[in-house]
Coordinates of C-alpha atoms in Angstrom, one line a residue:
X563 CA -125.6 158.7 43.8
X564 CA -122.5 160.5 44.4
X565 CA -122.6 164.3 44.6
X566 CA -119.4 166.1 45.1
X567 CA -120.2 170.0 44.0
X568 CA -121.9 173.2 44.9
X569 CA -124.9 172.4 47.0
X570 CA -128.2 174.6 45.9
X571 CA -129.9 173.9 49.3
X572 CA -132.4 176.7 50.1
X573 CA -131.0 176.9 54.0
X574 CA -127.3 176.8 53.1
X575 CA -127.3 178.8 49.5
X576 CA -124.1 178.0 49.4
X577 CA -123.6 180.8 46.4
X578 CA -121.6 184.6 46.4
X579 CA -119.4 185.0 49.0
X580 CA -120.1 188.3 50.7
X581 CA -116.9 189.8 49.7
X582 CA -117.6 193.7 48.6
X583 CA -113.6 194.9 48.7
X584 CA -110.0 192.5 49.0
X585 CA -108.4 193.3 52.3
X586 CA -105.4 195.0 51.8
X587 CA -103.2 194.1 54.9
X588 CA -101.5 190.8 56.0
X589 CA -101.0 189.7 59.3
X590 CA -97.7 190.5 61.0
X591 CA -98.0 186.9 63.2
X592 CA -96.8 183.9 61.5
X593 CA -99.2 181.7 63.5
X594 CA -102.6 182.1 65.1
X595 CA -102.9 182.7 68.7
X596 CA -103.6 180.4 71.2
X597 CA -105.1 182.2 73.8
X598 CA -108.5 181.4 75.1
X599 CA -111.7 183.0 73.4
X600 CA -114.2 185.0 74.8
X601 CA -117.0 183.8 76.8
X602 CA -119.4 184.2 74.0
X603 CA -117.5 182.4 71.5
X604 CA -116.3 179.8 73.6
X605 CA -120.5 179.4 74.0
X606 CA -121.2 179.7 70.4
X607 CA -118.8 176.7 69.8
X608 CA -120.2 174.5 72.2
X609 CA -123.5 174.7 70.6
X610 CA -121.5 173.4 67.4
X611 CA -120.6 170.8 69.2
X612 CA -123.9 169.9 70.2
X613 CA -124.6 169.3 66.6
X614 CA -126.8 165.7 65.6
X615 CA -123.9 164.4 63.5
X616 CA -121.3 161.6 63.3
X617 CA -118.0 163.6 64.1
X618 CA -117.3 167.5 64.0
X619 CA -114.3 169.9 64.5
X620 CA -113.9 173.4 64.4
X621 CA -111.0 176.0 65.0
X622 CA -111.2 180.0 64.9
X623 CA -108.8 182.4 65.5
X624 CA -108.6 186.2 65.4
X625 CA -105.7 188.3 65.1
X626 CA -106.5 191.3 66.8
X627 CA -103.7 193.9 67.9
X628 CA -104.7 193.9 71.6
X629 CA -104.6 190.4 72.1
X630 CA -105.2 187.5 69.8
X631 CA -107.5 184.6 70.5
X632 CA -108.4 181.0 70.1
X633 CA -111.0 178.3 70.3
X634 CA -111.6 174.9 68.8
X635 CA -113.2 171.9 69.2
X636 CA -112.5 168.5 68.1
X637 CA -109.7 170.6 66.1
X638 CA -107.3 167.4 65.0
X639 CA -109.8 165.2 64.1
X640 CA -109.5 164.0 60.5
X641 CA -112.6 164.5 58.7
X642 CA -113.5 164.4 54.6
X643 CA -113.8 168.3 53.8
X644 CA -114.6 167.7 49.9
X645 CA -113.8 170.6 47.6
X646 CA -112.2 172.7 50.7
X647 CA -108.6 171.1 48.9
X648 CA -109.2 173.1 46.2
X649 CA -107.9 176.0 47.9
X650 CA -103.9 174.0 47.4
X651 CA -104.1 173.8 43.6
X652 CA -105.2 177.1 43.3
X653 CA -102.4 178.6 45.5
X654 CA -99.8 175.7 43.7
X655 CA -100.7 176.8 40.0
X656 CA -100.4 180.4 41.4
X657 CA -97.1 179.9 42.6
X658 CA -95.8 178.0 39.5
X659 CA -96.6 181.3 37.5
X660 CA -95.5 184.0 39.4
X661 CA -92.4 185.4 37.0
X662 CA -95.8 185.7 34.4
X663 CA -99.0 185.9 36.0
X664 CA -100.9 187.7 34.0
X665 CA -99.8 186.1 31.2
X666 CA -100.2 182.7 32.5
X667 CA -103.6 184.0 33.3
X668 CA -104.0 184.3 29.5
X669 CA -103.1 181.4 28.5
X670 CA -105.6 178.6 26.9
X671 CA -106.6 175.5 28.7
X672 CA -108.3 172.7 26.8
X673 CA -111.6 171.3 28.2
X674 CA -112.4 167.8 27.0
X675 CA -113.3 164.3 28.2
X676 CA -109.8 163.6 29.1
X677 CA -110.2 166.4 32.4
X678 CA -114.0 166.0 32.3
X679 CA -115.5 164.9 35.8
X680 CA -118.6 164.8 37.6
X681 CA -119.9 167.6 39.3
X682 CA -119.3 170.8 36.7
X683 CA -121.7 173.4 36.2
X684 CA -119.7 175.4 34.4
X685 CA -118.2 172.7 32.0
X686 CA -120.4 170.0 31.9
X687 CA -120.7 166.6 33.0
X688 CA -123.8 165.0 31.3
X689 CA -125.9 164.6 34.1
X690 CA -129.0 163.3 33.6
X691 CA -130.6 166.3 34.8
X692 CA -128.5 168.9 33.2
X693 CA -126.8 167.5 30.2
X694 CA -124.3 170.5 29.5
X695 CA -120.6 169.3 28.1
X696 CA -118.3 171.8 26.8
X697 CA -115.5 171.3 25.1
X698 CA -112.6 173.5 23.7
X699 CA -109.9 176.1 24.8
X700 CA -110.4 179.1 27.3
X701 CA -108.4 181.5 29.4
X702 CA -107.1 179.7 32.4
X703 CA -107.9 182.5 34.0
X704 CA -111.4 181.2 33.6
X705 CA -111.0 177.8 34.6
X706 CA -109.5 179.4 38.0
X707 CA -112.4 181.1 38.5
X708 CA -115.0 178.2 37.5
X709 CA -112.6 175.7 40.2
X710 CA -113.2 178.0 43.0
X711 CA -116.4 180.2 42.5
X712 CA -118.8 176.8 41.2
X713 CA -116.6 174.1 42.4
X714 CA -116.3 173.1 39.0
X715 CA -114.7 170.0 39.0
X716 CA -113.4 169.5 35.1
X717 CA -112.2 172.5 35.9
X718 CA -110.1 171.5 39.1
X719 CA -108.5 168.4 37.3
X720 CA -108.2 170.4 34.1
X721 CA -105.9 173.2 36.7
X722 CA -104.4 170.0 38.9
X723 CA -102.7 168.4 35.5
X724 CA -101.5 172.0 35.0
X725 CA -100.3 172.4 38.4
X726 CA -99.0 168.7 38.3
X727 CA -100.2 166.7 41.4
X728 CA -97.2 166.1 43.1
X729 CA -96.1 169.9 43.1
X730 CA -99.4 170.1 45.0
X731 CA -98.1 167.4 47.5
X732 CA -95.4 169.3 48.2
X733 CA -96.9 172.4 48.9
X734 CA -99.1 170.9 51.4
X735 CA -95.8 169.2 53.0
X736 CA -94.1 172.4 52.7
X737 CA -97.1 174.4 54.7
X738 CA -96.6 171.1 57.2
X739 CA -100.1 170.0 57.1
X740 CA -100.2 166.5 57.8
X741 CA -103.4 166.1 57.8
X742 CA -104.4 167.2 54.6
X743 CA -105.1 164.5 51.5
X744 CA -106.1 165.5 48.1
X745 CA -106.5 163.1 45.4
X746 CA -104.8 162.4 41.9
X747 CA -107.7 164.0 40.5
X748 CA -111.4 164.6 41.1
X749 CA -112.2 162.2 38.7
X750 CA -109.8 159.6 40.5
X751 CA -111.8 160.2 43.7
X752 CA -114.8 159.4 42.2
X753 CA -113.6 156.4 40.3
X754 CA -111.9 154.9 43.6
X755 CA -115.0 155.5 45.9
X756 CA -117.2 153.7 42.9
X757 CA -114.9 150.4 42.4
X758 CA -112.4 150.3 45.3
X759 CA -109.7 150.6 41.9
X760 CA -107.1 153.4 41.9
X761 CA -106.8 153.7 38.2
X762 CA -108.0 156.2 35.8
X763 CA -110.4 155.6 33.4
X764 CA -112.1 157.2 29.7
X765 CA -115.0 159.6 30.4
X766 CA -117.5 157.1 28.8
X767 CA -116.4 154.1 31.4
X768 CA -116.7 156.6 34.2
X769 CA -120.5 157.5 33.5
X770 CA -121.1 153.7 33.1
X771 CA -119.5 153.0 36.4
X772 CA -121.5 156.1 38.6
X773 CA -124.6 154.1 36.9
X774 CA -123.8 150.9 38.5
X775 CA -121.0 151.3 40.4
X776 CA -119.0 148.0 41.8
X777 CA -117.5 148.6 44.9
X778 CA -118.5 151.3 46.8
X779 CA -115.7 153.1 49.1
X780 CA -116.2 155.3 52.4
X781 CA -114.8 158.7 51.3
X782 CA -112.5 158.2 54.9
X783 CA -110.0 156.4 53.0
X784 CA -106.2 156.5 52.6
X785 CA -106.1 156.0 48.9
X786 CA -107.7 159.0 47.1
X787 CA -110.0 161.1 49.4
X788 CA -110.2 165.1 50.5
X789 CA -109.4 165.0 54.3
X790 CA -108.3 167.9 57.1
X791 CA -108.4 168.6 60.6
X792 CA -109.8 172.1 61.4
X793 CA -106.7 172.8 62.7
X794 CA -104.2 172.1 59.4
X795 CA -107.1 174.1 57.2
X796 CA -107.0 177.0 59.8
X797 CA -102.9 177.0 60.4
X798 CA -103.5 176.7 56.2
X799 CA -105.5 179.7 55.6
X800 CA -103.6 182.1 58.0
X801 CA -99.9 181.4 56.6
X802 CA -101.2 181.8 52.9
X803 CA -103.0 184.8 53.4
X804 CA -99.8 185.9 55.1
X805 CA -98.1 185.6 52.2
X806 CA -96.2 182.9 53.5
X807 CA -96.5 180.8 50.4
X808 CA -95.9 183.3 47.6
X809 CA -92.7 185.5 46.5
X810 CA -94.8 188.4 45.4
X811 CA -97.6 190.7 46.9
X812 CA -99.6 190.5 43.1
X813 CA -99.7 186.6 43.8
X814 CA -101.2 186.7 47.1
X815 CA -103.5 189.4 45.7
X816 CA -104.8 187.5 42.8
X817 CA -105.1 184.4 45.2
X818 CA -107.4 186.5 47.6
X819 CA -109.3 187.8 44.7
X820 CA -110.5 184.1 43.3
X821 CA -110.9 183.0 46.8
X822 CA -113.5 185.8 47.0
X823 CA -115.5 184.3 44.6
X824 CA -116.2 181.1 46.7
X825 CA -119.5 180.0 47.2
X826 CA -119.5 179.2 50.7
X827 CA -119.7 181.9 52.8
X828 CA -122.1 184.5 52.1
X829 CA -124.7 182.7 54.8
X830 CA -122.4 182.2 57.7
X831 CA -119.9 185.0 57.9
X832 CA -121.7 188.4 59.1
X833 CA -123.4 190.8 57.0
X834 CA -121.0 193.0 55.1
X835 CA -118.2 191.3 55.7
X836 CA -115.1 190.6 53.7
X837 CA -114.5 187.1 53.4
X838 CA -112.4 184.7 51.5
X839 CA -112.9 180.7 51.3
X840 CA -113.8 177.2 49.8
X841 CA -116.3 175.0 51.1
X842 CA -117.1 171.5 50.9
X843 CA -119.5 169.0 50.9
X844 CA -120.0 166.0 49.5
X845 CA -123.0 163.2 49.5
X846 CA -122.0 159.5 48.8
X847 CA -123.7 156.3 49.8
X848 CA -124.6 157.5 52.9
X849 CA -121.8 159.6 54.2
X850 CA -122.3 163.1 54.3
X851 CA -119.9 166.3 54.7
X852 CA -119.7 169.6 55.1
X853 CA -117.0 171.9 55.8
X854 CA -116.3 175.8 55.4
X855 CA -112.8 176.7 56.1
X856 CA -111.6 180.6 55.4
X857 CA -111.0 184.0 57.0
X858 CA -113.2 186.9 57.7
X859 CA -111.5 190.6 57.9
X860 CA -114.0 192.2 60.9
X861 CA -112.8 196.1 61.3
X862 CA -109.0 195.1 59.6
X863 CA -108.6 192.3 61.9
X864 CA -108.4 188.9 60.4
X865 CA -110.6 186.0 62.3
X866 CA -109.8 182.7 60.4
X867 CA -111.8 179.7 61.0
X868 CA -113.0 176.0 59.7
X869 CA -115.9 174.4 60.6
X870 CA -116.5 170.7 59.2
X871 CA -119.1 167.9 60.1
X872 CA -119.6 164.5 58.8
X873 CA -122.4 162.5 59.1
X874 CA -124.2 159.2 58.2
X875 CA -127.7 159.4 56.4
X876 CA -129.5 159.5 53.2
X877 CA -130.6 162.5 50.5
X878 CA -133.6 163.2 53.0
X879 CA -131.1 164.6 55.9
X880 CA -129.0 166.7 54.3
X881 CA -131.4 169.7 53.8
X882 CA -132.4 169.9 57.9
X883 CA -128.8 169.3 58.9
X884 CA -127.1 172.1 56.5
X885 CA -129.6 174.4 57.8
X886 CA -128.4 173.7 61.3
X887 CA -124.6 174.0 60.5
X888 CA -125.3 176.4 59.1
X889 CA -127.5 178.4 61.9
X890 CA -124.2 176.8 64.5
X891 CA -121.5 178.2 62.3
X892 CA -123.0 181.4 61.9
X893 CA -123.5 182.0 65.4
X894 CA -119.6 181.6 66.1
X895 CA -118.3 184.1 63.4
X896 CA -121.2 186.5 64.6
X897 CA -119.7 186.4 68.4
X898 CA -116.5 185.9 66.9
X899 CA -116.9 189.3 65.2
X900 CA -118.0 191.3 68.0
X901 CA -115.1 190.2 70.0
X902 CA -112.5 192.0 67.5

């Protein structure tokens, strides 16, 4: 099976991220620090490390005004952080609409089979055990808000043709993140790791091919895939909530205030605590992933961070090995916290 959406597992309820008010202030640095971490944290990460998986990385950073810090592990390693990408069409359509915003916002987006993909909640995708398909015109606002708060994925290619794809690209070349691949499309992810063919195809030839598919890809590929080091998704996360990226202040706040709705966080950052993010995870043929890149705000100082592991193994390991990412990841942001 390939699953490529918001996880429901009972030790990483991967749902609400604890975000009870939008931080108001940006960050005066234009890059995170480099010096060490504390004792604790540097501990915290090691333990992390330590986790039973193929290949990890991780990378946090805190801003704080007497004396910035920073920690990683592994940090350049390309790994597959699924649905974390989301974050660039998000902050690309955004950007493309910022002489209108709120109008843009208003705006009608047409769900059909043409944008319809697997993994969607919100819009449907057929599945055998939830058989859901909507079809019609909403707000985009709403579509924004489906992408990012139920990793909606007709929802993400319905926003990506808005965006265009290549306007995407160049964002991510702009923020100099040469790491980071996104796909044409969900849907052309999902194709390519089913048949090995980077083509798109009708909605009906997709479910027939994720019933029998032909020529199953690793989700490491160079082709159409969703891959980061923790280092680009943390350089990422601290330029754009800079402002960096965006010419106006009610961009960056509108940007914030989807992010806020991510359902990634709520179980590793600290209770309480302001937090904006995209998680990842993805289970396909064996390969697993998980990833939660973002920033906490701890006492108005910003701590930004990504955490990702990839693993080999079937349905049966992904509950125990969630739980202990995320036991590892909230250890870090805890100590990380206390150190602001």
């Amino acid at each position: 099976m390939i699953a490529l959406h918001r996880r429901k597992v009972a030790a990483l309820a991967l749902s609400g991220l604890a975000a009870p008010a939008l931080a108001s202030a940006t960050q005066a640095q234009s890059v995170p620090p480099r010096a060490s971490s504390p004792p604790a944290v540097e501990a915290a990460i090691k333990r992390f490390s330590q986790l039973k998986v193929t290949n990890a990385g991780c990378a946090v950073a805190a801003a704080a005004p007497n004396g910035g810090w920073f920690q990683g592990y592994n940090e350049n390693a390309v790994l597959f952080v699924g649905s974390a990408i989301k974050t660039f069409i998000l902050a690309q359509y955004l950007r493309g609409v910022e002489n209108d915003l709120a109008g843009a916002e208003r705006k009608q987006l047409t769900i059909d089979d043409t944008v319809r993909s697997l993994g969607s909640s919100v819009f449907g995708d057929q599945s055998t055990d939830d058989p859901l398909v909507l079809a019609g015109r909403t707000r985009t606002r709403n579509v924004l808000e489906a992408m990012i708060a139920h990793s909606d994925n007709t929802a993400t290619d319905a926003v990506m043709a808005a965006a265009g794809v290549a306007n995407v690209r160049a964002l991510i070349a702009e923020a100099k993140l040469a790491t980071v691949q996104i796909p044409t499309s969900t849907r052309r992810l999902f194709i390519y790791l089913a048949s090995g063919e980077d083509r798109d195809m009708s909605w009906s030839e997709v479910k027939a091919l994720m019933a029998h598919p032909t020529k199953p890809q690793s989700p490491l590929n160079s082709v159409q895939s969703m891959k980061s080091s923790a280092n680009d998704m943390l350089a990422w996360y601290f330029a754009a909530f800079n402002g960096r990226f965006f010419r106006k202040p009610e961009t960056l706040l509108e940007f914030k205030r989807i992010q806020a709705m991510a359902d990634a966080l709520s179980k590793v950052v600290p209770r309480d605590t302001a937090a904006y993010g995209k998680g990842g995870s993805i289970e396909w043929n064996g390969f697993n992933c998980l990833s939660v890149p973002g920033q906490m705000m701890v006492r108005g100082v910003p701590v930004t961070f990504c955490f990702t592991i990839n693993w080999a193994g079937g349905p049966e390991t992904f509950g125990p090995t969630a739980a202990a990412f995320q036991d590892a990841v909230a250890v870090v942001l805890s100590e990380s916290a206390k150190s602001v």
